[in-house]
Coordinates of C-alpha atoms (C1' of nucleotides) in Angstrom, one line a residue:
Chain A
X1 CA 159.0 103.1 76.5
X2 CA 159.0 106.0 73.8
X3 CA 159.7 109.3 75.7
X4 CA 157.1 111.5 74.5
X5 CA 158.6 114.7 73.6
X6 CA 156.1 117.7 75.3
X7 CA 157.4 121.1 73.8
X8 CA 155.2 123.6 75.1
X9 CA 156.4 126.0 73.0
X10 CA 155.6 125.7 69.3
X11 CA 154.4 128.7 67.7
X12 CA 150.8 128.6 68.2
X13 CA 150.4 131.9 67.1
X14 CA 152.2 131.0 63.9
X15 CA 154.6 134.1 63.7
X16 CA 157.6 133.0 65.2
X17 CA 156.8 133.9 68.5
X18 CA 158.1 131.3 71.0
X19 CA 155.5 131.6 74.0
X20 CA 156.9 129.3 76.8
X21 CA 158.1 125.8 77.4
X22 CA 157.4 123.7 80.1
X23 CA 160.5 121.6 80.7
X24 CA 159.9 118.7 83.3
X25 CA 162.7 116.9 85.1
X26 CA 161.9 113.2 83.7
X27 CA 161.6 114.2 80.5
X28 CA 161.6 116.8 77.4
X29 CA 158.8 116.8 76.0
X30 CA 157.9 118.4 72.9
X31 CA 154.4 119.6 72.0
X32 CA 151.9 118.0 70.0
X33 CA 152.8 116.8 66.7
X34 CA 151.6 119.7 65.4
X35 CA 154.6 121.7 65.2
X36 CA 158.0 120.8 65.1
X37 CA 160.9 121.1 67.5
X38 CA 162.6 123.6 65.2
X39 CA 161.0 126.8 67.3
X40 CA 162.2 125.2 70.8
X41 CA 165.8 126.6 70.2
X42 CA 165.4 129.7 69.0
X43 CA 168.3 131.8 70.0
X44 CA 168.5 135.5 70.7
X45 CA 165.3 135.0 72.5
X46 CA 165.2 136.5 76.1
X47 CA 164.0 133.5 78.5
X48 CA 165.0 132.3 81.6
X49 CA 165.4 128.6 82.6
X50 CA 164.3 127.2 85.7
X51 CA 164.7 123.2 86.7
X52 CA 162.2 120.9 87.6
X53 CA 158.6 121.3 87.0
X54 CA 158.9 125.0 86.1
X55 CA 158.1 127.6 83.4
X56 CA 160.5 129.1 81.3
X57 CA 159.3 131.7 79.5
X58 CA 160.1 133.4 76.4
X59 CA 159.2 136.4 74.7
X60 CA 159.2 137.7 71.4
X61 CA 159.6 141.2 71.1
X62 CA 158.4 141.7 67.4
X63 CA 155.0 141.5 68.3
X64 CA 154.5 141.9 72.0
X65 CA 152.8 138.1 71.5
X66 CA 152.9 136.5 74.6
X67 CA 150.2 134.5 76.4
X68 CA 147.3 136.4 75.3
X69 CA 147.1 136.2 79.1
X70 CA 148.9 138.8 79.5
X71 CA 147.5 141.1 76.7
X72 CA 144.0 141.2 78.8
X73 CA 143.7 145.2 79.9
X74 CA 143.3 143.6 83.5
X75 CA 146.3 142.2 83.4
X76 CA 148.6 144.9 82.8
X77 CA 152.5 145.4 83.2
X78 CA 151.9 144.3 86.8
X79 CA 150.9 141.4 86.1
X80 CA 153.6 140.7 83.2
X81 CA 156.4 141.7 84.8
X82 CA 154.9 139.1 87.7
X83 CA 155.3 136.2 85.4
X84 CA 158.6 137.4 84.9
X85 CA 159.5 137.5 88.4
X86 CA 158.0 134.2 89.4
X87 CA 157.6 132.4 85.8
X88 CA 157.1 129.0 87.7
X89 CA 153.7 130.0 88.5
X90 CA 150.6 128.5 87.4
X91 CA 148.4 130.8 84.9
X92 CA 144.9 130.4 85.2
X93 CA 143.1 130.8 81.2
X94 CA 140.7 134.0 81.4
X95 CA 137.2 133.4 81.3
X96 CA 136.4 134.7 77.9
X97 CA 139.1 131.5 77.0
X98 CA 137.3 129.1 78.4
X99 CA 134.2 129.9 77.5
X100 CA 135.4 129.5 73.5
X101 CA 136.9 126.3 74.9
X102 CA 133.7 124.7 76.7
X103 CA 131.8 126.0 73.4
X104 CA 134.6 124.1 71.5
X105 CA 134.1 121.4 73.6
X106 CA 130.7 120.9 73.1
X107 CA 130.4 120.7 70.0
X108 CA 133.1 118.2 69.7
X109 CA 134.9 116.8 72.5
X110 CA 137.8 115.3 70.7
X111 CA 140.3 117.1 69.2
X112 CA 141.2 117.4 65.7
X113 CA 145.4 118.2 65.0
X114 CA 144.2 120.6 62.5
X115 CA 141.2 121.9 65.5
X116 CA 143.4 122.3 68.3
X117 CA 146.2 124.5 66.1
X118 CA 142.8 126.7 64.9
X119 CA 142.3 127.4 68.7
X120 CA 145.7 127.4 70.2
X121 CA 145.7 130.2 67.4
X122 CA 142.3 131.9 68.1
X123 CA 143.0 131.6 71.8
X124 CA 147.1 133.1 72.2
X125 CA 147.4 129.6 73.9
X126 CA 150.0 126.3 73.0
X127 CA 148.1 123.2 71.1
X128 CA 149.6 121.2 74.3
X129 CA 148.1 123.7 76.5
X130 CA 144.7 123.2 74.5
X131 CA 145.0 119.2 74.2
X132 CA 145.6 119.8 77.9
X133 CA 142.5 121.3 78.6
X134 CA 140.2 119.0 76.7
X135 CA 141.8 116.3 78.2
X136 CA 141.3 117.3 81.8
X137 CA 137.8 118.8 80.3
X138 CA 137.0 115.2 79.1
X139 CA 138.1 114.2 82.9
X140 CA 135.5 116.4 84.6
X141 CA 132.8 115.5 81.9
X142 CA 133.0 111.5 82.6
X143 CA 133.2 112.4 86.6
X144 CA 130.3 114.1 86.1
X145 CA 128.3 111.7 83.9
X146 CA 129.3 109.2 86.4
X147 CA 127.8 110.9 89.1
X148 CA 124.4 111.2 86.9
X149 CA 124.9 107.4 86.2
X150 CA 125.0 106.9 90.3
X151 CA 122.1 109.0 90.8
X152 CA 120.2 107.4 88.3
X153 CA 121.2 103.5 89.5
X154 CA 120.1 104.7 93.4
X155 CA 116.4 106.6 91.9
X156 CA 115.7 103.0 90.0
X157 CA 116.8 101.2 93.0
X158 CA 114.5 103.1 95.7
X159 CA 111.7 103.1 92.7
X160 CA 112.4 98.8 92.4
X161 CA 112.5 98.9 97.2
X162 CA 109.1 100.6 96.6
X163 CA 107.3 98.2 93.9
X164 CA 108.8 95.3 96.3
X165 CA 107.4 96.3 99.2
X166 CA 104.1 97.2 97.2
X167 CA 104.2 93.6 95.7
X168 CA 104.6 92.1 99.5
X169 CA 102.0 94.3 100.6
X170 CA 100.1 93.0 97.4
X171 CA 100.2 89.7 98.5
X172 CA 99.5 89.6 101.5
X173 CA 96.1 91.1 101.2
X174 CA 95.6 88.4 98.4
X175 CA 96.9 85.9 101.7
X176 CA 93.8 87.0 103.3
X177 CA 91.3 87.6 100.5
X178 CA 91.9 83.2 99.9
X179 CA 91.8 82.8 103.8
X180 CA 88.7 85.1 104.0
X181 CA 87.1 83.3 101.5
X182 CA 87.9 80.0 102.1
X183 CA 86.8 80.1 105.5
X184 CA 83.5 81.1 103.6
X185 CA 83.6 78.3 101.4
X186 CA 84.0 76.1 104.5
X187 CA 81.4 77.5 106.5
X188 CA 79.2 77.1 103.7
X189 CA 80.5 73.3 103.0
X190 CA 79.5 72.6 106.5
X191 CA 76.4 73.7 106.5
X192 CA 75.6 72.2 103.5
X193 CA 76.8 69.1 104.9
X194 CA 74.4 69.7 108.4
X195 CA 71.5 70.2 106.3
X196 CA 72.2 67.5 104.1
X197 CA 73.2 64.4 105.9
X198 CA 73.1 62.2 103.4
X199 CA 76.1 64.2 100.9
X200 CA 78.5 62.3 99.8
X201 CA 81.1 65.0 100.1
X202 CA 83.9 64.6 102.5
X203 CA 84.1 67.5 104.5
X204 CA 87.6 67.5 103.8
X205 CA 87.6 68.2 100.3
X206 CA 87.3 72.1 100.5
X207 CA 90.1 71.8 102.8
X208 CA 91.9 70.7 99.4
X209 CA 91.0 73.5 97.8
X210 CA 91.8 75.9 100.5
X211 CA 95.4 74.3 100.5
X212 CA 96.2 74.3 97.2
X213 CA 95.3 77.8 97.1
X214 CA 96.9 78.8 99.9
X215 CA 100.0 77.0 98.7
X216 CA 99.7 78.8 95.5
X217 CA 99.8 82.1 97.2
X218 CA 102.6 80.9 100.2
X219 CA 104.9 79.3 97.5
X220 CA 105.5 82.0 95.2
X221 CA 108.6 84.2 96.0
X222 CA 108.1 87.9 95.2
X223 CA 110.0 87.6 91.9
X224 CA 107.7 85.7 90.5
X225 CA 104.5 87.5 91.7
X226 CA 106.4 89.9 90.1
X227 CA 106.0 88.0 86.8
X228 CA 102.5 86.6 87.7
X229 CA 101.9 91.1 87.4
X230 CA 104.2 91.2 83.9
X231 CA 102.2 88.2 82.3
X232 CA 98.7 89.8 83.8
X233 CA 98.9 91.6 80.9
X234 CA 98.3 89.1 78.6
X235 CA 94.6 88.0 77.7
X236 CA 95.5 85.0 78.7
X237 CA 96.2 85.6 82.6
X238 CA 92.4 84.5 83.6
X239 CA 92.7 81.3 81.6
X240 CA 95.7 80.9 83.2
X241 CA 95.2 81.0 86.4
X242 CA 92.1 78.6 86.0
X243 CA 94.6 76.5 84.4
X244 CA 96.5 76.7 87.0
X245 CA 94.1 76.0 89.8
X246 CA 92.8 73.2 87.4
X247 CA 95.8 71.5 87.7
X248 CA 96.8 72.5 91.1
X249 CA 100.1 72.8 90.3
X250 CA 101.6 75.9 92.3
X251 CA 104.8 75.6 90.3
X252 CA 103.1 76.5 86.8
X253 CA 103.7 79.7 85.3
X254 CA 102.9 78.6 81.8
X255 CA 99.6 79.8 81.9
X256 CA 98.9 78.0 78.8
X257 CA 95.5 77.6 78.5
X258 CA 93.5 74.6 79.0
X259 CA 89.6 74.9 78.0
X260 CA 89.4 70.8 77.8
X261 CA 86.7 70.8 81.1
X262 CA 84.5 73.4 80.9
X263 CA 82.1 72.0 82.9
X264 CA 80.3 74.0 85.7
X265 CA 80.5 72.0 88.6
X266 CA 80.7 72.8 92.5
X267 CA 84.3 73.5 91.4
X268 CA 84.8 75.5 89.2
X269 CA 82.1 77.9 91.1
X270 CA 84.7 77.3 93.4
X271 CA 87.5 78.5 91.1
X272 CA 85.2 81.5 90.0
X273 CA 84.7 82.8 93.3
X274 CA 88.9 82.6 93.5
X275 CA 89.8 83.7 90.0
X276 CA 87.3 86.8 90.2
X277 CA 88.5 88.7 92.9
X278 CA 92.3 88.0 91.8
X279 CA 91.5 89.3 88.4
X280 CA 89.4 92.0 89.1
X281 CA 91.9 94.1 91.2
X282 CA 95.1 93.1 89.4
X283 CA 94.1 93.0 85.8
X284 CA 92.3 96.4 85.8
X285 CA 95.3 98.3 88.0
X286 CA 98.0 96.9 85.4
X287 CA 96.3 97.7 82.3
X288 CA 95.5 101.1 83.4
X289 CA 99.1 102.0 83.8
X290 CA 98.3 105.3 85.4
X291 CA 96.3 103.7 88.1
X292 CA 99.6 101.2 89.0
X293 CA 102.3 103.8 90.1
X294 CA 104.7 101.0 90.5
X295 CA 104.2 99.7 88.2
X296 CA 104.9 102.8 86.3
X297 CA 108.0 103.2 88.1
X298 CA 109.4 100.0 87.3
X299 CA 109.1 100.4 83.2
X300 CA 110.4 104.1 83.7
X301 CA 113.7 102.2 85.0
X302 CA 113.7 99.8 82.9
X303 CA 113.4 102.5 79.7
X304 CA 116.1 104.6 81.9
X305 CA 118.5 101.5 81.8
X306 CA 118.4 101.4 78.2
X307 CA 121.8 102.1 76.9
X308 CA 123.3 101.5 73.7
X309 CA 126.4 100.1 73.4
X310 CA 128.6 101.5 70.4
X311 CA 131.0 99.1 70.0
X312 CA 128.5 96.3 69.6
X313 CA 125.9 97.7 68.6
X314 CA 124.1 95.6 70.6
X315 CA 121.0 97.5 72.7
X316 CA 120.4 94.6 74.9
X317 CA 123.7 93.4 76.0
X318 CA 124.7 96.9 77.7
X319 CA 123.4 99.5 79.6
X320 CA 124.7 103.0 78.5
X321 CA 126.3 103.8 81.7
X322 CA 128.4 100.8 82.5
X323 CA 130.6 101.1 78.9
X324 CA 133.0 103.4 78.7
Chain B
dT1 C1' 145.1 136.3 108.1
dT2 C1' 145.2 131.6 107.9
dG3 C1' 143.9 127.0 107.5
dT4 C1' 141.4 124.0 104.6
dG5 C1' 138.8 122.1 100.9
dT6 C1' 138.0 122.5 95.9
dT7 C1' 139.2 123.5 91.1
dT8 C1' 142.2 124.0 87.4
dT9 C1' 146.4 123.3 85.0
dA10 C1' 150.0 120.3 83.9
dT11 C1' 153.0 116.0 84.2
dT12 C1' 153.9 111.1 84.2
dG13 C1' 153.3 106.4 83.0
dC14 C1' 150.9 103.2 80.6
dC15 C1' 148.1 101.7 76.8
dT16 C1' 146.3 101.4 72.0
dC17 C1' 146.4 102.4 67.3
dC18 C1' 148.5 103.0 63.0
Chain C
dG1 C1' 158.2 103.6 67.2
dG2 C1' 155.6 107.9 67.3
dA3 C1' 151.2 110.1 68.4
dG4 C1' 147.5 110.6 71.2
dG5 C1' 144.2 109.1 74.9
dC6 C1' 143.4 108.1 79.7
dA7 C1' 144.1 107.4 84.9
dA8 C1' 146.5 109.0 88.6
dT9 C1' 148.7 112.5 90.6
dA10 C1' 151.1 117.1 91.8
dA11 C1' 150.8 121.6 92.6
dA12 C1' 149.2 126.3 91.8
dA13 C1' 145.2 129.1 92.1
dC14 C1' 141.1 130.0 94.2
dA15 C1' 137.0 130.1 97.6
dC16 C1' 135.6 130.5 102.0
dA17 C1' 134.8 129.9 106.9
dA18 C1' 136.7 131.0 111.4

DNA sequence: TTGTGTTTTATTGCCTCC
DNA sequence: GGAGGCAATAAAACACAA
């Protein structure tokens, strides 16, 4: 493996001035491309070396450079002469630092060679130390879009629990609106049949009806309710449905539409007194979007989901959240 | 003051790209 | 093979309750 040579050092303020190194115990590492080794062995330089995972610091006395750090009026000699004394220690960047930083940052969060000298310089900080922090900056920012991301993915999933337990809810009133009215139809059957003894209708022929409609309503899963709602928004949904009932095939969700009988017999008044209530509370409710909260929800999540994948450029393969 | 949890700075190992 | 990015991790610095 190609030992990557850290030299936190370099001469970010582009004087000479060595500012520290940080030396590790598994390998030397010297800084960023940027700048070459030649500054790491500067001699006459006061520093002090300490082993693993430490600091050692160095000084140039030409300019009082240091880390700017140390320059800050809060800081003072105390402070300075602190490093000195325990130079393994951490140092925090001030705040006026990272503010220039996250201002850096969000304008671009990549680093440029030629960017991250331009602040190391601005800032009295090493490139590594700036590469460093947009690394760990980058870190925090796809933690935190991740978190969004999660937030998002459980919103959509309550708003998709709410439109399925409206759609079960949905149906099951539509359950009872064929019962209700099927046990009309057969109540009127019979006494149609009473007063007329001589019909030739089997008394078990509404019974038909009343089954395939119930079927129609029993047999369909939510999901596909769910699309039975989607396609109610096509001008053909009526036609569709008195296709459907035409047929009395539960299974068709072609809705293609079939205007070969058009004849008005006991059926299809039949079919008219089914169809009508169906459409009239679904059709109106999904067209008016506003007056079909779910239904609102459930193309808000959908038009949250949509991501844009980069790399293939292709909007309907990826959601923008999954890639990174 | 001290224990504990969180944040920030920095290292290490691996990977990809050129 | 070097440079740089990222994930995982260490450890110092910091915040804060008890």
């Amino acid at each position: 493996m190609a030992a990557r040579s850290y030299l936190y050092g370099g001469d970010a303020a582009g004087d000479g001035a060595f500012n520290s190194v940080m030396l590790t115990n598994k390998r030397v590492s010297c800084s960023s491309s940027s700048k070459p080794l030649d500054s790491f062995f500067v001699s006459g330089s006061s520093h002090s070396f300490i082993g693993s995972r430490s600091m050692v610091s160095f000084e140039d006395k030409r300019n009082g450079s240091f880390f700017r750090v140390f320059d800050q009026e809060d800081n003072g000699d105390d402070e300075y002469d602190d490093y000195f004394q325990h130079p393994e220690k951490k140092r925090r960047l001030k705040a006026d630092q990272v503010e220039f930083l996250e201002k850096s940052f969000e304008t671009e969060n990549k680093l440029e060679p030629e960017r991250k000298i331009q602040l190391a310089k601005e800032l009295g900080l090493q490139p590594r130390q700036i590469a460093i922090w947009f690394q760990n900056r980058r870190a925090r920012w796809k933690t935190k879009q991740l978190e969004k991301d999660y937030d998002l993915l459980q919103e959509t999933y309550n708003q998709l629990k709410a439109n399925y337990d409206n759609l079960l809810q949905e149906k099951e009133k539509l359950k009872s609106q064929v019962l209700d009215l099927s046990d009309k139809l057969l109540l009127q059957e019979t006494e149609k049949g009473t007063s007329d003894s001589s019909s030739t209708k089997s008394p078990s022929e509404p019974l038909q009806h009343e089954e395939n409609i119930v079927d129609y309503v029993n047999d369909e899963d939510v999901t596909k309710t769910s699309n039975v709602v989607s396609e109610s928004s096509s001008p053909r949904y009526i036609d569709g449905v008195q296709s459907l009932l035409e047929k009395g095939d539960s299974s068709n969700y072609l809705f293609e539409q079939d205007q070969s009988d058009e004849s008005l017999d006991e059926e299809d008044n039949f079919k008219k007194m089914f169809v009508t209530p169906v459409s009239g509370y679904m059709l109106p409710k999904i067209e008016n979007a506003g007056d079909y909260p779910e239904l609102d929800a459930v193309n808000s999540c959908y038009l949250g989901f949509h991501g844009h994948d980069h790399d293939h450029d292709n909007e309907h393969q990826s959601f923008g959240f999954w890639s990174y």
